[in-house]
XYZ file of C-alpha atoms in Angstrom:
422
model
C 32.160 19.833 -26.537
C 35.054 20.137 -23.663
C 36.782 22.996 -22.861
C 40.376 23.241 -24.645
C 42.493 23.021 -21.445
C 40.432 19.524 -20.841
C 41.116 18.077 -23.899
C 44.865 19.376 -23.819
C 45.240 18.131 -20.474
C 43.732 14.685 -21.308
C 45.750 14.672 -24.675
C 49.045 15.019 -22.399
C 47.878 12.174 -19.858
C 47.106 9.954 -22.734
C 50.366 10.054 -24.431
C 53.067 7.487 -23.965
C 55.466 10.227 -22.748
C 53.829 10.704 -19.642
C 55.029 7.933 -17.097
C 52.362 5.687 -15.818
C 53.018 6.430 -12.329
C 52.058 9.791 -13.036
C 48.938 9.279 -14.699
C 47.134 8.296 -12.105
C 47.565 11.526 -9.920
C 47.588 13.506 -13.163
C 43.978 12.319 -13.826
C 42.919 12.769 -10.036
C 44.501 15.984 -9.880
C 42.173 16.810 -13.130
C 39.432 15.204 -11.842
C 38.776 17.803 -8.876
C 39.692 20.732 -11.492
C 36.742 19.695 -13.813
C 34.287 19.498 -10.782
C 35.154 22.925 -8.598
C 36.158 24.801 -11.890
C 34.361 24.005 -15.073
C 31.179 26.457 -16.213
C 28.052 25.279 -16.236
C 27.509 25.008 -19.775
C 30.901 22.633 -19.760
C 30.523 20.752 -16.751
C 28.816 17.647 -18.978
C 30.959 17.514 -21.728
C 34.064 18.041 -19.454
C 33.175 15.276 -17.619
C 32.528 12.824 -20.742
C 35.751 13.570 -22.440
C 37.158 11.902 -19.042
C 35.413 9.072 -18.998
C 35.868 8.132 -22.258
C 39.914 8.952 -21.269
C 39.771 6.774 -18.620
C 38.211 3.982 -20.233
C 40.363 3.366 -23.225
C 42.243 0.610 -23.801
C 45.690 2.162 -23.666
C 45.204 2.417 -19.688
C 43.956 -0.925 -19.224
C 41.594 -2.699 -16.331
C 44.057 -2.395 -13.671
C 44.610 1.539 -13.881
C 41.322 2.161 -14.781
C 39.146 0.679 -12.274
C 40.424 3.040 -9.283
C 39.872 6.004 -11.501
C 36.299 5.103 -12.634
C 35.185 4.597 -8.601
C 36.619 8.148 -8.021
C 34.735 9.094 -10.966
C 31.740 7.666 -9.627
C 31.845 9.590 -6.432
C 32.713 12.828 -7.659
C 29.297 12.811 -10.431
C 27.402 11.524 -7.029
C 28.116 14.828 -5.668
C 27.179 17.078 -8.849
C 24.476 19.049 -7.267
C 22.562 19.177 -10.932
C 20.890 16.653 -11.843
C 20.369 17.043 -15.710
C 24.395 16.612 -15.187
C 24.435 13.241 -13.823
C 21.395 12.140 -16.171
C 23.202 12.858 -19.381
C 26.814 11.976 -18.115
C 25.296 8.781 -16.402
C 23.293 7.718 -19.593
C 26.951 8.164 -21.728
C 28.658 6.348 -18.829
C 26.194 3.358 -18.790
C 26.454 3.262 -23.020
C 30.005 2.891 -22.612
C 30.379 0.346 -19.550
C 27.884 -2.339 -21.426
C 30.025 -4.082 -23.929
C 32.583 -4.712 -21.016
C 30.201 -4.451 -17.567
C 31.711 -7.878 -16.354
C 34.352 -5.977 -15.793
C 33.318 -2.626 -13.889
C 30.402 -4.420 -12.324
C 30.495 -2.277 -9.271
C 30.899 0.628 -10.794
C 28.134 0.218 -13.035
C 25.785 -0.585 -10.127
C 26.778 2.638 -8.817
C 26.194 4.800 -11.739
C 22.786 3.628 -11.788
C 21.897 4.183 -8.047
C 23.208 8.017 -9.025
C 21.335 8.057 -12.338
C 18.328 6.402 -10.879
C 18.503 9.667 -7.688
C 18.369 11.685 -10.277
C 15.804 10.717 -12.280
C 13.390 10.403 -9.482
C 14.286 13.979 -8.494
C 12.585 15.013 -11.788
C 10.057 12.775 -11.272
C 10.695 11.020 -13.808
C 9.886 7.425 -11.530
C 9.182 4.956 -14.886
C 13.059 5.782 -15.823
C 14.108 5.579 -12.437
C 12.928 2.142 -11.891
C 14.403 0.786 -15.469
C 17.827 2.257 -14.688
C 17.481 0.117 -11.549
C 16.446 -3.030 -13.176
C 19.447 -3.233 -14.689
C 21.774 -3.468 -12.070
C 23.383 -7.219 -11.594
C 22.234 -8.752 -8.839
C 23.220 -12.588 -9.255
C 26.688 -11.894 -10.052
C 29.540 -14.137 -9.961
C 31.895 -11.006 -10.024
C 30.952 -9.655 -6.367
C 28.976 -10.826 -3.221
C 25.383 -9.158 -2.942
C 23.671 -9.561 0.431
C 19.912 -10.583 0.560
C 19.357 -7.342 2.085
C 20.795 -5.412 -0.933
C 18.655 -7.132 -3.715
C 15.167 -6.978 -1.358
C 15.904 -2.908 -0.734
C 16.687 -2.041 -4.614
C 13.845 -4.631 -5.593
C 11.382 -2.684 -2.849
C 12.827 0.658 -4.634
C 11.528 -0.557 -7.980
C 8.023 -1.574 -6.805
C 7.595 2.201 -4.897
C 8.730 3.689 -8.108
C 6.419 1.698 -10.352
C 3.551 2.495 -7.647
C 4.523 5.966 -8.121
C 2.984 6.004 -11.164
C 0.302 3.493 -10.400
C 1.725 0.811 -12.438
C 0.784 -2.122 -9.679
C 1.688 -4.865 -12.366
C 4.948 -3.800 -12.698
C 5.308 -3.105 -8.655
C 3.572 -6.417 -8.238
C 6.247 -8.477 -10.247
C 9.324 -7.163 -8.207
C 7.078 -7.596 -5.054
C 6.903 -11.030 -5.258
C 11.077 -11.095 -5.874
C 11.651 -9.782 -2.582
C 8.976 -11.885 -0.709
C 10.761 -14.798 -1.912
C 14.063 -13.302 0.187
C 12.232 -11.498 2.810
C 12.869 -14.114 5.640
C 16.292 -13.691 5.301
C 15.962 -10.102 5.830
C 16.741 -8.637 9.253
C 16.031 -5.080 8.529
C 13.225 -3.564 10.090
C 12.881 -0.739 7.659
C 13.064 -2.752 4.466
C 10.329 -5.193 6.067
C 8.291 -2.705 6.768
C 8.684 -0.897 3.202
C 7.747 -4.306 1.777
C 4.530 -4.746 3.890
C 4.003 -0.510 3.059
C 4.393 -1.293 -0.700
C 1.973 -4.754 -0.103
C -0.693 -2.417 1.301
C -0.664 -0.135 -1.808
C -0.791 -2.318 -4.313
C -4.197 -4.504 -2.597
C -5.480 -1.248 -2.102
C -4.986 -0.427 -6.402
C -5.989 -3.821 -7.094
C -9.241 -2.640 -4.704
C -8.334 -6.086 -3.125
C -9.418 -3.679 0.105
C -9.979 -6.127 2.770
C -6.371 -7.077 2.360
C -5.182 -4.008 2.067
C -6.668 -2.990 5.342
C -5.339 -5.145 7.502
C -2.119 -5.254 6.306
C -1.943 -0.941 6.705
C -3.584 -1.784 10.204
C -0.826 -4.074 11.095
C 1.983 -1.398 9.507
C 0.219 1.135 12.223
C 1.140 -1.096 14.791
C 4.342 -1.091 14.620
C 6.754 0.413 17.383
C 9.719 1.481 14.928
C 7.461 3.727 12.999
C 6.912 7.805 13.825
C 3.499 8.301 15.564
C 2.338 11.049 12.348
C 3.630 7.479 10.580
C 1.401 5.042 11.970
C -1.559 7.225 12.707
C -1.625 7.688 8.126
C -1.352 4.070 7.773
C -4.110 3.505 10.505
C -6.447 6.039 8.451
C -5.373 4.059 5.390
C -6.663 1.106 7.082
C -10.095 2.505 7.742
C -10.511 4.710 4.300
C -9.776 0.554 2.551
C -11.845 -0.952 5.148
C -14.629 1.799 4.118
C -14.461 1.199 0.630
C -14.670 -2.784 0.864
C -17.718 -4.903 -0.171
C -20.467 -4.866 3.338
C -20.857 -8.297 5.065
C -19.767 -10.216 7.999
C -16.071 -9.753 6.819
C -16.048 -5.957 6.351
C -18.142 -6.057 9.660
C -14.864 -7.857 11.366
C -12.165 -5.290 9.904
C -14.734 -2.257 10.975
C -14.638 -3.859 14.659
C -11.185 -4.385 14.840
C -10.265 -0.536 13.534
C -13.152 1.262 15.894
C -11.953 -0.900 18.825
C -8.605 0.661 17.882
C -8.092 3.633 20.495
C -6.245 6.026 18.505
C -9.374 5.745 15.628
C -10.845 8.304 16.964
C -7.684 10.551 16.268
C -8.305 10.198 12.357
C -10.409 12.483 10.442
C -12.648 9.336 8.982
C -13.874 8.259 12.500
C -17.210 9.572 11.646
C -17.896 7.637 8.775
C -16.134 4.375 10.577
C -18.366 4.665 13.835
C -21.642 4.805 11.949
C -20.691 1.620 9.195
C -19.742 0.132 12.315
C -22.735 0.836 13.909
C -24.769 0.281 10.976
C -26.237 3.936 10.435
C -27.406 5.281 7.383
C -24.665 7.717 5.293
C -25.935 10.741 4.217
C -24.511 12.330 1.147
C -23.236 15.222 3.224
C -21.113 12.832 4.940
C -19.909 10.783 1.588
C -18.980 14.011 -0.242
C -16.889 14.714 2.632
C -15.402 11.129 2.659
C -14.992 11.181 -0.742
C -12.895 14.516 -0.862
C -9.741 12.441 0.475
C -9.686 9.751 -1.699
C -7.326 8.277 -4.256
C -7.908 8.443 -7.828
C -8.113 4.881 -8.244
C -10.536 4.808 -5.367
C -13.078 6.505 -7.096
C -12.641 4.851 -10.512
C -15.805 3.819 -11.987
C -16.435 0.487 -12.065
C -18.468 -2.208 -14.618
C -21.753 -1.088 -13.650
C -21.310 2.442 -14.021
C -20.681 3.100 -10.635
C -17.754 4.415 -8.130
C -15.967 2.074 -5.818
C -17.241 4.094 -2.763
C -20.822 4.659 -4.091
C -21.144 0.610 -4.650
C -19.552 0.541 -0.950
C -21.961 3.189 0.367
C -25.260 1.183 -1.328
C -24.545 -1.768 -0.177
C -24.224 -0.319 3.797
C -27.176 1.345 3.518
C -28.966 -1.494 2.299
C -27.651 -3.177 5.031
C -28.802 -1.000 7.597
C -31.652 -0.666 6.335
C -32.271 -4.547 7.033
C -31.310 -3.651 10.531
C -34.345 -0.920 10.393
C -37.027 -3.037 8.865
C -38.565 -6.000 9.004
C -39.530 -5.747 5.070
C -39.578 -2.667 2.785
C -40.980 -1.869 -0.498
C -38.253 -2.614 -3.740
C -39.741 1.439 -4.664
C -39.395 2.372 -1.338
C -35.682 0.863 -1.012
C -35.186 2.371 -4.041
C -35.655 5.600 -2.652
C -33.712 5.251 0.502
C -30.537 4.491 -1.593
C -31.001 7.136 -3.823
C -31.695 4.336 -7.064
C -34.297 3.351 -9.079
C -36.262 0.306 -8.015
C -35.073 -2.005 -10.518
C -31.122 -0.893 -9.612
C -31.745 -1.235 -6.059
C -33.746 -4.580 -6.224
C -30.599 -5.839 -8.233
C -27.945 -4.764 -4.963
C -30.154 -6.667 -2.369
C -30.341 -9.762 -4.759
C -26.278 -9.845 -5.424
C -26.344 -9.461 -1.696
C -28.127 -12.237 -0.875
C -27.136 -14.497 -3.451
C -23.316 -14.006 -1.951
C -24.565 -14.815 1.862
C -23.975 -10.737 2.790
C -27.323 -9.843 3.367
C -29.926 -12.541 4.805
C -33.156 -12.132 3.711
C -35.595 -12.814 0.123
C -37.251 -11.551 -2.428
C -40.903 -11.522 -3.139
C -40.954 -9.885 -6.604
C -45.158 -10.761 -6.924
C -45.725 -7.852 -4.575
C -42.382 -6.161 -4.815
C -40.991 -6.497 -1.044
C -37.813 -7.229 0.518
C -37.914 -9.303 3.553
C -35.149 -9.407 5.858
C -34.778 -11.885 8.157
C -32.083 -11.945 11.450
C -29.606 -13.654 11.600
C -26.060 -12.807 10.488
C -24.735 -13.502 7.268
C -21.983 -16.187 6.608
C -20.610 -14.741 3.176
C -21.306 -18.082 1.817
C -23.621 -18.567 -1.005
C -26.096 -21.780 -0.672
C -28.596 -23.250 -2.472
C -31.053 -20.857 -4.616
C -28.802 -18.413 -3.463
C -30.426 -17.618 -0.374
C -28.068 -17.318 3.062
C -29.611 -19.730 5.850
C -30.068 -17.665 8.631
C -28.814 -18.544 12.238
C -32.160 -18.182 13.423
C -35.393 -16.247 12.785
C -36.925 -13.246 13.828
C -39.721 -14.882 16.177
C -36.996 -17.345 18.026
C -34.845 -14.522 18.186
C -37.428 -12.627 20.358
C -38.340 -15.674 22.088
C -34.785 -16.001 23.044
C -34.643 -12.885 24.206
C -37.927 -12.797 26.216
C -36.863 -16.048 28.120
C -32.966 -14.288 29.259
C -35.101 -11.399 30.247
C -37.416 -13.596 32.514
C -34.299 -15.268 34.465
C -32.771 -11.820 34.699
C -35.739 -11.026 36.444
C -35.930 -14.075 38.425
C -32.204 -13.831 39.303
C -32.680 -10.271 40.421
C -35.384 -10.781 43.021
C -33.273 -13.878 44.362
C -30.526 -11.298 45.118
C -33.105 -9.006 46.512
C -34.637 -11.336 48.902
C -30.971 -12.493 49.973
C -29.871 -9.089 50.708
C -33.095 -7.996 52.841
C -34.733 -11.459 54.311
C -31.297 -14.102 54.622
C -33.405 -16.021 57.122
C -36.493 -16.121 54.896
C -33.901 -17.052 51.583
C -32.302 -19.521 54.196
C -35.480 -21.539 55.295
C -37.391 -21.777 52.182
C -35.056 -21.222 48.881
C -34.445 -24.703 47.223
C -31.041 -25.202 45.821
């Protein structure tokens, strides 16, 4: 309850007596008495018994408004913020049946409640405070700029606490306004905020690029962009292997500040397509999200499924054919398991090669996979093995032939001159 010299105080502004051209000082002058002087204990309730004062009828609209904004900004600067949480909540409770009215004011309470809030963590309230501020009011003129920044507020709050469907929803509000935004900041919160939630919807091709493209950018702090670039390559690790992955991996070890990043090991050998040892997933794995090493349908992590399938990729860049057992073995699986990863492979056009199941080998063939699935499941590849080292056998000849030219040009011109046919 409020102190006794409040509610005195309050009792004497209220009444009829006092002139209204003194009320409004009176309640200013009371205002700044109940912030610098009131216990702690009394600081909430003080503060209640005002509003409620100020918001009664007797005082009406036109009185009240100016007294509710100085309100406002005197709770903004309570330091406490179980204070402006349980004054904010009776504030809101009491603005609703007539919020046309305080519009402003009631946006304002909520930016304060919704700080405070999030200072206790408390993000899932935070964001629901937000949501109910009025953003297509007829009342007063909100700027496309406004609406994207509090909707971008709500989606980091709700990705916070990993909820990416809720994030997702307000996302998509502000991408419907984002061309109208000009600035920089909020754009790049959006594409920040776009990034995380591909990357919890393991959508991590996406998710990659769009972090690589954040790391590019100028207005950003260098610690900034060299996160989001290790961002890039922990999503780019952690996506499905074939030609695509294959692309992002280029672009991000072509990148010259990779090497910077702790992950740069693991990047440089999937790039190169090396074999991971478990040493070197462990370690990988030690940075990782939560949802980046939820188990999947199958049993599985998202990075063990990632690290199979490279390995079984490189592994077609070792060998010519390989025993299902033997595969087996090299991926740490059984034979059945691992026979299962090389046919989803191939049937999806990211690995070329086929199955002989009679005698239990994998052949690999070539040529590069299209991720594209064709007939029987089976990739077509560019070319085989035997016209690929035909191929190469024939460049090596003219190298050959070309070098000697240059030879004979450089040490017998009149020889070269006389008898070389052009």
């Amino acid at each position: 309850m409020a102190s006794s010299e409040v509610l005195s105080a309050l009792s004497t502004l209220e009444s009829t007596s006092t002139p209204q051209t003194d009320k409004a000082p009176g309640y200013h002058e009371l205002l700044n008495e109940i912030v610098s002087s009131s216990t702690p204990s009394q600081l909430s309730p003080n503060l209640i018994a005002y509003l409620n004062s100020i918001l009664k009828d007797t005082l009406g609209i036109v009185a009240s408004r100016p007294l509710l904004a100085s309100f406002v900004d005197s709770l903004k600067s309570v330091p406490r913020a179980d204070v402006k949480i349980e004054v904010g909540q009776h504030a809101l409770a009491t603005l609703h049946p007539r919020v046309v009215s305080y519009e402003e004011q009631d946006a304002l309470i909520r930016e304060i409640l919704a700080d405070a809030y999030e200072e206790q963590e408390d993000y899932i309230d935070s964001a629901k405070v937000l949501q109910g501020i009025q953003l297509d009011s007829s009342q007063r003129s909100i700027s496309d700029d406004t609406k994207v920044k509090i909707w971008i507020r709500i989606v980091r709050l709700y990705l916070e606490v990993d909820d990416t469907t809720g994030a997702e929803s307000y996302l998509n509000r502000a991408k419907n306004l984002l061309y109208k935004v000009e600035d920089q900041e909020v754009k790049l919160m959006f594409a920040l905020s776009q990034a995380r939630i591909l990357d919890a919807r393991r959508k991590f091709l996406d998710a990659s690029q769009v972090y690589h493209n954040f790391s590019l950018s100028s207005v950003l702090a260098e610690e900034e962009r060299i996160k989001a670039l290790s961002a890039a390559i922990v999503c780019s690790v952690l996506a499905p292997a074939g030609p695509q992955r294959a692309r992002s991996l280029a672009r991000l070890y072509k990148d010259e500040r990779a090497q910077q990043v702790e992950e740069f090991g693991i990047l440089e050998k999937m790039f190169l397509d090396r074999l991971l040892s478990p040493t070197e997933v462990n370690k990988f794995a030690a940075n990782l999200s939560p949802h980046q090493l939820a188990i999947t349908a199958d049993g599985s992590t998202v990075l063990a499924k990632a690290v199979i399938e490279h390995n079984l990729l490189g592994a077609s860049r070792l060998y010519n054919n390989i025993g299902v057992e033997q595969l087996g073995t090299l991926l740490g699986l059984d034979k059945e398991k691992a026979e299962e990863y090389a046919a989803r492979m191939i049937e999806q056009g990211r690995l070329v090669g086929r199955i002989d199941q009679i005698d239990g080998l994998i052949f690999f063939d070539s040529g590069e996979a299209t991720g594209e699935k064709t007939n029987a499941g089976q990739a077509n590849p560019v070319a085989g093995r035997e016209l690929r080292k035909w191929d190469s056998n024939v460049q090596g000849l003219t190298e050959e032939v070309e070098r000697c030219t240059t030879l004979l040009q450089n040490h017998f011109p009149e020889f070269v001159a006389a008898n070389l046919i052009h």
